[in-house]
Tab-separated table of C-alpha atoms and ligand atoms in Angstrom:
chain	number	residue	atom	x	y	z
A	1	MET	CA	21.616	-37.035	57.183
A	2	GLU	CA	24.364	-38.319	59.473
A	3	ALA	CA	23.097	-40.449	62.452
A	4	GLN	CA	25.215	-38.649	64.936
A	5	LYS	CA	23.602	-35.261	64.323
A	6	LYS	CA	21.682	-33.700	67.161
A	7	THR	CA	18.076	-33.801	67.088
A	8	LEU	CA	15.667	-30.777	67.805
A	9	GLY	CA	14.405	-32.522	70.832
A	10	GLU	CA	17.836	-33.256	72.268
A	11	PHE	CA	18.835	-29.574	71.516
A	12	ILE	CA	15.800	-28.221	73.283
A	13	ILE	CA	16.493	-30.268	76.524
A	14	GLU	CA	20.271	-29.384	76.399
A	15	ASN	CA	19.517	-25.757	76.121
A	16	GLN	CA	16.907	-25.404	78.899
A	17	TYR	CA	19.662	-24.152	81.252
A	18	GLU	CA	19.674	-20.866	79.399
A	19	PHE	CA	16.551	-19.926	81.365
A	20	LYS	CA	16.844	-19.270	84.970
A	21	ASN	CA	14.414	-21.353	87.073
A	22	SER	CA	13.242	-22.928	83.845
A	23	SER	CA	9.900	-24.719	84.393
A	24	GLY	CA	10.058	-26.508	81.042
A	25	GLU	CA	7.019	-24.600	79.766
A	26	LEU	CA	8.933	-23.073	76.865
A	27	SER	CA	10.435	-26.433	75.926
A	28	ARG	CA	6.951	-27.841	75.736
A	29	ILE	CA	5.829	-25.084	73.476
A	30	PHE	CA	8.685	-25.883	71.031
A	31	ASN	CA	7.808	-29.522	71.194
A	32	SER	CA	4.158	-28.668	70.282
A	33	MET	CA	5.223	-26.244	67.459
A	34	LYS	CA	7.551	-29.140	66.155
A	35	LEU	CA	4.673	-31.593	66.183
A	36	ALA	CA	2.232	-29.148	64.525
A	37	ALA	CA	4.975	-28.309	61.909
A	38	LYS	CA	5.207	-32.047	60.946
A	39	VAL	CA	1.619	-32.360	60.432
A	40	VAL	CA	1.279	-29.099	58.302
A	41	SER	CA	4.410	-30.040	56.405
A	42	TYR	CA	2.900	-33.343	55.466
A	43	LYS	CA	-0.222	-31.625	54.283
A	44	VAL	CA	1.653	-28.891	52.287
A	45	LYS	CA	3.743	-31.466	50.426
A	46	LYS	CA	0.555	-33.311	49.429
A	47	ALA	CA	-1.247	-30.012	48.349
A	48	GLY	CA	-1.000	-30.801	44.647
A	49	LEU	CA	-2.457	-34.198	45.104
A	50	ILE	CA	-5.578	-33.675	47.177
A	51	ASP	CA	-8.595	-31.396	46.986
A	52	ILE	CA	-7.125	-28.911	49.467
A	53	ILE	CA	-5.967	-26.257	47.025
A	54	GLY	CA	-8.008	-23.122	46.495
A	55	GLY	CA	-10.040	-20.670	48.627
A	56	VAL	CA	-12.702	-21.622	50.986
A	57	GLY	CA	-14.716	-18.458	50.060
A	58	ASP	CA	-14.051	-16.759	53.278
A	59	LYS	CA	-12.072	-13.555	53.936
A	60	ASN	CA	-9.908	-13.015	57.062
A	61	ILE	CA	-9.905	-9.873	59.021
A	62	GLN	CA	-7.712	-8.066	56.594
A	63	GLY	CA	-10.142	-8.795	53.809
A	64	GLU	CA	-7.993	-11.280	52.146
A	65	ASP	CA	-9.175	-14.571	50.738
A	66	GLN	CA	-8.493	-17.539	53.008
A	67	GLN	CA	-6.962	-20.546	51.317
A	68	LYS	CA	-7.875	-23.992	52.587
A	69	LEU	CA	-4.353	-24.667	53.857
A	70	ASP	CA	-4.467	-21.368	55.827
A	71	VAL	CA	-7.474	-22.607	57.660
A	72	TYR	CA	-6.058	-26.101	58.198
A	73	ALA	CA	-2.645	-24.883	59.440
A	74	ASN	CA	-4.347	-22.456	61.771
A	75	GLU	CA	-6.460	-25.257	63.163
A	76	VAL	CA	-3.561	-27.578	63.530
A	77	PHE	CA	-1.351	-25.100	65.626
A	78	ILE	CA	-4.246	-23.877	67.659
A	79	GLU	CA	-5.530	-27.229	68.492
A	80	THR	CA	-2.067	-28.613	69.313
A	81	LEU	CA	-1.400	-25.756	71.662
A	82	ILE	CA	-4.872	-25.930	73.377
A	83	ASN	CA	-4.886	-29.631	73.669
A	84	ARG	CA	-1.590	-29.515	75.536
A	85	GLU	CA	-2.573	-26.627	77.718
A	86	ILE	CA	0.837	-24.994	77.543
A	87	VAL	CA	-0.065	-21.335	76.739
A	88	CYS	CA	-2.624	-19.069	78.327
A	89	GLY	CA	-3.431	-17.095	75.096
A	90	ILE	CA	-3.005	-17.204	71.313
A	91	VAL	CA	-3.116	-14.594	68.565
A	92	SER	CA	-3.312	-15.700	64.995
A	93	GLU	CA	-3.331	-13.769	61.738
A	94	GLU	CA	-6.505	-15.764	60.838
A	95	ASN	CA	-8.436	-14.814	63.954
A	96	ASP	CA	-9.880	-11.453	64.556
A	97	ASP	CA	-9.370	-11.471	68.300
A	98	PHE	CA	-7.032	-13.283	70.641
A	99	ILE	CA	-7.966	-16.682	72.101
A	100	THR	CA	-8.054	-17.256	75.718
A	101	VAL	CA	-7.068	-20.746	76.467
A	102	GLN	CA	-9.588	-21.998	78.764
A	103	GLY	CA	-10.714	-25.461	79.990
A	104	ASN	CA	-9.480	-25.622	83.495
A	105	ASP	CA	-7.639	-23.507	86.017
A	106	LYS	CA	-4.327	-25.041	84.999
A	107	ALA	CA	-4.494	-23.499	81.580
A	108	ASN	CA	-4.869	-19.983	82.782
A	109	ASN	CA	-1.923	-20.651	85.111
A	110	ASN	CA	0.363	-21.000	82.119
A	111	LYS	CA	3.135	-18.381	81.722
A	112	TYR	CA	3.324	-17.692	77.978
A	113	VAL	CA	1.268	-16.284	75.073
A	114	LEU	CA	1.849	-17.227	71.514
A	115	LEU	CA	1.301	-15.160	68.382
A	116	MET	CA	1.575	-16.623	65.025
A	117	ASP	CA	1.015	-16.400	61.253
A	118	PRO	CA	0.129	-20.107	60.782
A	119	LEU	CA	0.742	-20.061	56.934
A	120	ASP	CA	2.463	-17.021	55.473
A	121	GLY	CA	2.779	-16.399	51.798
A	122	SER	CA	-0.267	-18.603	51.204
A	123	SER	CA	-1.070	-17.143	47.855
A	124	ASN	CA	2.018	-19.201	46.790
A	125	ILE	CA	0.430	-22.554	47.604
A	126	ASP	CA	-1.322	-23.012	44.316
A	127	VAL	CA	1.850	-22.684	42.335
A	128	ASN	CA	4.067	-24.839	44.403
A	129	VAL	CA	6.315	-22.226	45.886
A	130	SER	CA	7.607	-22.226	49.576
A	131	VAL	CA	5.365	-20.935	52.370
A	132	GLY	CA	6.081	-20.667	56.117
A	133	THR	CA	4.806	-20.442	59.580
A	134	ILE	CA	6.049	-17.602	61.900
A	135	PHE	CA	5.659	-17.518	65.763
A	136	SER	CA	6.571	-15.348	68.709
A	137	VAL	CA	6.349	-16.132	72.420
A	138	TYR	CA	5.966	-13.667	75.318
A	139	ALA	CA	5.688	-13.994	79.141
A	140	ARG	CA	2.166	-12.697	80.067
A	141	ILE	CA	1.954	-9.424	81.998
A	142	SER	CA	-1.397	-10.236	83.655
A	143	LYS	CA	-1.494	-12.439	86.774
A	144	ARG	CA	-1.245	-16.223	86.304
A	145	GLY	CA	-4.558	-17.837	87.109
A	146	THR	CA	-6.601	-15.061	85.491
A	147	PRO	CA	-7.726	-14.820	81.942
A	148	VAL	CA	-5.283	-13.220	79.509
A	149	THR	CA	-5.728	-9.633	78.536
A	150	LEU	CA	-5.115	-7.489	75.405
A	151	GLU	CA	-1.994	-6.061	77.126
A	152	ASP	CA	-0.370	-9.561	77.229
A	153	PHE	CA	-0.215	-9.474	73.446
A	154	LEU	CA	0.590	-5.792	72.893
A	155	GLN	CA	4.175	-5.861	74.146
A	156	PRO	CA	7.178	-4.558	72.202
A	157	GLY	CA	9.258	-7.166	70.389
A	158	THR	CA	12.095	-6.617	72.745
A	159	ARG	CA	10.220	-8.593	75.325
A	160	GLN	CA	10.000	-11.680	73.185
A	161	VAL	CA	11.106	-14.810	75.022
A	162	ALA	CA	11.460	-16.800	71.838
A	163	ALA	CA	10.613	-16.643	68.105
A	164	GLY	CA	10.754	-18.949	65.287
A	165	TYR	CA	9.756	-19.828	61.597
A	166	ILE	CA	9.152	-22.988	59.767
A	167	ILE	CA	9.791	-23.027	56.089
A	168	TYR	CA	8.095	-25.526	53.940
A	169	GLY	CA	10.555	-25.585	51.049
A	170	THR	CA	12.497	-28.073	49.192
A	171	SER	CA	12.956	-29.337	52.752
A	172	THR	CA	11.020	-28.346	55.904
A	173	MET	CA	13.170	-26.427	58.401
A	174	LEU	CA	12.466	-24.976	61.710
A	175	VAL	CA	14.575	-22.050	62.660
A	176	TYR	CA	14.435	-20.449	66.152
A	177	THR	CA	15.926	-18.209	68.788
A	178	THR	CA	15.409	-17.819	72.522
A	179	GLY	CA	17.819	-14.842	72.557
A	180	HIS	CA	20.958	-17.013	72.482
A	181	GLY	CA	21.762	-17.036	68.756
A	182	VAL	CA	19.752	-18.728	66.018
A	183	ASN	CA	19.704	-22.383	65.034
A	184	GLY	CA	18.060	-24.125	62.199
A	185	PHE	CA	16.814	-27.831	62.027
A	186	THR	CA	15.961	-29.769	58.961
A	187	LEU	CA	13.091	-32.400	58.895
A	188	ASN	CA	14.152	-35.780	57.726
A	189	PRO	CA	10.643	-36.834	56.432
A	190	ALA	CA	11.418	-40.537	56.336
A	191	ILE	CA	11.527	-40.673	60.060
A	192	GLY	CA	9.791	-37.394	61.004
A	193	THR	CA	12.723	-36.003	63.047
A	194	PHE	CA	14.228	-32.503	62.891
A	195	TYR	CA	18.044	-32.497	62.929
A	196	LEU	CA	20.370	-29.597	63.762
A	197	SER	CA	21.576	-28.751	60.258
A	198	HIS	CA	22.329	-24.943	60.613
A	199	PRO	CA	23.916	-24.244	63.987
A	200	LYS	CA	24.570	-20.699	65.097
A	201	ILE	CA	23.338	-18.928	61.984
A	202	LYS	CA	25.123	-15.635	61.141
A	203	PHE	CA	23.563	-12.928	58.868
A	204	PRO	CA	26.284	-11.675	56.591
A	205	VAL	CA	27.100	-8.003	57.424
A	206	ASP	CA	26.729	-7.217	53.794
A	207	GLY	CA	25.249	-8.712	50.763
A	208	SER	CA	24.324	-8.474	47.087
A	209	ILE	CA	20.676	-9.363	47.050
A	210	TYR	CA	17.729	-6.933	47.286
A	211	SER	CA	14.191	-8.310	47.684
A	212	VAL	CA	11.140	-6.030	47.016
A	213	ASN	CA	8.005	-6.155	45.016
A	214	GLU	CA	9.120	-3.851	42.330
A	215	GLY	CA	5.648	-3.785	40.652
A	216	ASN	CA	4.880	-1.266	43.352
A	217	TYR	CA	7.720	1.017	42.370
A	218	VAL	CA	5.626	3.976	41.275
A	219	HIS	CA	3.851	3.934	44.582
A	220	PHE	CA	7.035	4.010	46.768
A	221	SER	CA	8.496	7.137	48.488
A	222	GLN	CA	11.295	8.893	46.795
A	223	GLY	CA	13.799	7.615	49.337
A	224	VAL	CA	12.875	3.971	48.516
A	225	LYS	CA	12.864	4.642	44.790
A	226	ASN	CA	16.387	6.260	45.096
A	227	TYR	CA	17.539	3.086	47.037
A	228	ILE	CA	16.288	0.672	44.368
A	229	LYS	CA	17.974	2.749	41.600
A	230	TYR	CA	21.175	2.567	43.712
A	231	CYS	CA	20.888	-1.271	43.860
A	232	GLN	CA	20.674	-1.324	40.080
A	233	MET	CA	23.685	1.094	39.465
A	234	GLN	CA	26.888	-0.398	38.228
A	235	GLU	CA	29.517	0.292	40.857
A	236	GLY	CA	31.616	-1.684	43.190
A	237	ASN	CA	29.593	-5.032	43.883
A	238	ARG	CA	26.514	-3.551	42.218
A	239	PRO	CA	24.207	-3.929	40.455
A	240	TYR	CA	22.811	-6.316	43.107
A	241	THR	CA	20.780	-9.295	42.292
A	242	SER	CA	17.039	-9.082	42.561
A	243	ARG	CA	15.316	-11.963	44.283
A	244	TYR	CA	11.648	-11.769	45.479
A	245	ILE	CA	9.545	-14.866	46.167
A	246	GLY	CA	6.666	-12.994	47.802
A	247	SER	CA	6.877	-15.309	50.730
A	248	LEU	CA	8.428	-13.483	53.735
A	249	VAL	CA	9.808	-16.550	55.494
A	250	SER	CA	11.561	-17.757	52.256
A	251	ASP	CA	12.922	-14.255	51.255
A	252	ILE	CA	14.350	-13.711	54.705
A	253	HIS	CA	15.720	-17.259	55.007
A	254	ARG	CA	17.456	-16.962	51.782
A	255	ASN	CA	18.930	-13.444	52.439
A	256	MET	CA	20.076	-14.643	56.014
A	257	LEU	CA	22.085	-17.439	54.492
A	258	LYS	CA	23.432	-15.582	51.568
A	259	GLY	CA	23.393	-11.954	52.562
A	260	GLY	CA	20.745	-9.339	51.316
A	261	VAL	CA	18.052	-6.991	52.248
A	262	TYR	CA	14.285	-7.321	52.326
A	263	LEU	CA	11.939	-4.296	51.792
A	264	TYR	CA	8.218	-4.015	52.228
A	265	PRO	CA	7.926	-0.189	52.259
A	266	THR	CA	5.001	2.180	52.838
A	267	SER	CA	3.455	3.253	49.550
A	268	THR	CA	0.607	5.250	48.231
A	269	LYS	CA	-1.356	1.996	48.168
A	270	THR	CA	-0.395	0.692	51.579
A	271	THR	CA	0.278	3.623	53.877
A	272	ASN	CA	1.647	1.499	56.681
A	273	GLY	CA	3.234	-1.247	54.553
A	274	LYS	CA	1.678	-4.598	54.425
A	275	LEU	CA	3.322	-6.859	56.968
A	276	ARG	CA	1.972	-7.263	60.466
A	277	LEU	CA	4.016	-6.093	63.406
A	278	LEU	CA	3.054	-8.713	65.929
A	279	TYR	CA	3.269	-12.055	64.238
A	280	GLU	CA	5.343	-11.237	61.091
A	281	CYS	CA	7.853	-8.387	61.614
A	282	ASN	CA	8.700	-8.794	65.337
A	283	PRO	CA	9.510	-12.618	65.346
A	284	MET	CA	11.531	-12.165	62.070
A	285	ALA	CA	13.229	-9.053	63.561
A	286	PHE	CA	14.201	-11.000	66.721
A	287	ILE	CA	15.576	-13.867	64.617
A	288	ILE	CA	17.423	-11.446	62.254
A	289	GLU	CA	19.038	-9.456	65.108
A	290	GLN	CA	19.974	-12.620	66.915
A	291	ALA	CA	21.772	-13.761	63.775
A	292	GLY	CA	23.638	-10.313	63.672
A	293	GLY	CA	21.278	-8.669	61.035
A	294	LYS	CA	19.068	-5.487	61.437
A	295	ALA	CA	15.325	-4.885	61.100
A	296	SER	CA	13.861	-1.335	60.870
A	297	ASN	CA	10.736	0.581	59.891
A	298	GLY	CA	12.843	2.978	57.917
A	299	HIS	CA	14.146	4.983	60.788
A	300	SER	CA	13.646	2.960	64.083
A	301	ARG	CA	14.214	-0.454	65.350
A	302	ILE	CA	11.210	-2.779	64.754
A	303	LEU	CA	11.700	-4.467	68.214
A	304	GLU	CA	11.069	-1.189	70.087
A	305	ILE	CA	7.778	-0.201	68.554
A	306	LYS	CA	5.009	-0.284	71.065
A	307	PRO	CA	2.057	-2.132	69.470
A	308	THR	CA	-1.317	-0.498	69.590
A	309	SER	CA	-3.455	-3.292	67.986
A	310	LEU	CA	-3.277	-6.895	67.167
A	311	HIS	CA	-3.184	-6.729	63.477
A	312	GLU	CA	-1.370	-3.490	62.953
A	313	ARG	CA	1.027	-3.138	59.956
A	314	VAL	CA	4.385	-1.638	59.760
A	315	PRO	CA	6.923	-0.870	56.858
A	316	PHE	CA	9.716	-3.435	57.054
A	317	TYR	CA	13.324	-3.212	55.977
A	318	ALA	CA	15.405	-6.153	57.198
A	319	GLY	CA	18.601	-7.974	56.421
A	320	SER	CA	22.250	-7.444	56.362
A	321	VAL	CA	23.220	-4.542	58.645
A	322	ASN	CA	25.100	-2.388	56.023
A	323	MET	CA	22.401	-2.879	53.452
A	324	VAL	CA	19.484	-1.842	56.069
A	325	GLU	CA	21.456	1.124	57.144
A	326	LYS	CA	21.944	2.203	53.423
A	327	VAL	CA	18.059	2.050	53.035
A	328	GLU	CA	17.548	4.159	56.171
A	329	GLU	CA	20.224	6.719	54.838
A	330	PHE	CA	18.240	7.079	51.549
A	331	ILE	CA	14.918	7.445	53.295
A	332	ALA	CA	16.321	10.058	55.669
A	333	MET	CA	18.019	11.919	52.907
A	334	ALA	CA	14.849	12.164	50.750
A	335	ASN	CA	12.804	13.187	53.832
A	336	LYS	CA	15.217	16.020	54.474
A	337	GLU	CA	15.116	17.074	50.807
A	338	THR	CA	11.283	17.155	51.028
A	339	MET	CA	11.304	19.313	54.140
A	340	CYS	CA	13.765	21.844	52.762
H	401	AHM	P1	0.015	-13.141	53.836
H	401	AHM	O1	0.264	-13.128	55.379
H	401	AHM	O2	-1.297	-12.765	53.471
H	401	AHM	O3	0.494	-14.383	53.161
H	401	AHM	O4	0.873	-11.845	53.292
H	401	AHM	C1	2.250	-11.722	53.658
H	401	AHM	C2	3.121	-11.996	52.505
H	401	AHM	C3	4.567	-12.026	52.814
H	401	AHM	O5	5.004	-13.417	52.930
H	401	AHM	C4	5.207	-11.441	51.590
H	401	AHM	O6	6.462	-11.125	51.840
H	401	AHM	C5	4.254	-10.370	51.145
H	401	AHM	O7	3.015	-10.781	51.645
H	401	AHM	C6	4.173	-10.296	49.682
H	401	AHM	O8	3.301	-9.277	49.315
H	401	AHM	P2	3.197	-8.770	47.890
H	401	AHM	O9	2.412	-9.846	47.115
H	401	AHM	O10	2.377	-7.465	47.994
H	401	AHM	O11	4.509	-8.491	47.333
H	402	MG	MG1	1.217	-13.413	56.629
């Protein structure tokens, strides 16, 4: 890493001007996420060495086994945010209800709420495959100085003030947007500093990678099945390459750098898809759009969906614009045929 490269801390300060009347609150949130990311990254990299692998025997609200690292990451992010009193409320995939940040009056005076999946793709931890953290920030709707309400969290994704992900891969990276493009920072673990390594990331308009759990093929709708067959057909730049890690952050990150489409459709098994709107799809969709890509539920923009509950799921088709539009075409075509 070249010494002259900009650090994440410097970048955050330099870009505060993007927000009118900036109070520095958002910058402080980023600094906290950066700190917690380093702590979690350290632990993830040591996962094979210490007794932290495996379930804790609990299930989260979706009935899934919690891994020890899920629980650890959840605690680290929540404690970092609470100790620094920089948000007024938190939603996490691992907690049934939202957390009101209490303690003193000052805390409830904070402007922002944060929603997160502290360790996404955690079924991959035991096998040494990349996992990630996803987060989303909104300005509260309720009055400052009062406790947060459910409505503060149930805002459409278009209202996000910032969103980001951390990928714990061969290197640890933090990628984020505040609505002014997308920038990626790589952690130099030797000195614990994130450096700007991927400035102004652009999602290729087209690509040749499709990412979907094809084991669920028989359960998919006819439109999705037809699209998958289209990806595999020999014509033009097809067949496309199939790449699926099963770790949303990693699959999207790869496709954003190389060009591709990610699909988690509805199926007869999962009628609303699997991914959660508030802390998986919305933040990823904000980043994807800011990089020039597209994110859809099959017919409409993810960011315009009005959420109705904290842990709701939506089908998710995201990536290179031309590829997502093609999926939508196939879905619409099959729906029309069914109606005829
Ligand atoms: P998680 O939040 O329980 O880790 O689940 C979300 C993950 C995504 O990262 C990934 O894209 C998807 O689930 C994989 O699901 P599947 O194993 O059904 O293909
Ligand atoms: Mg998740």
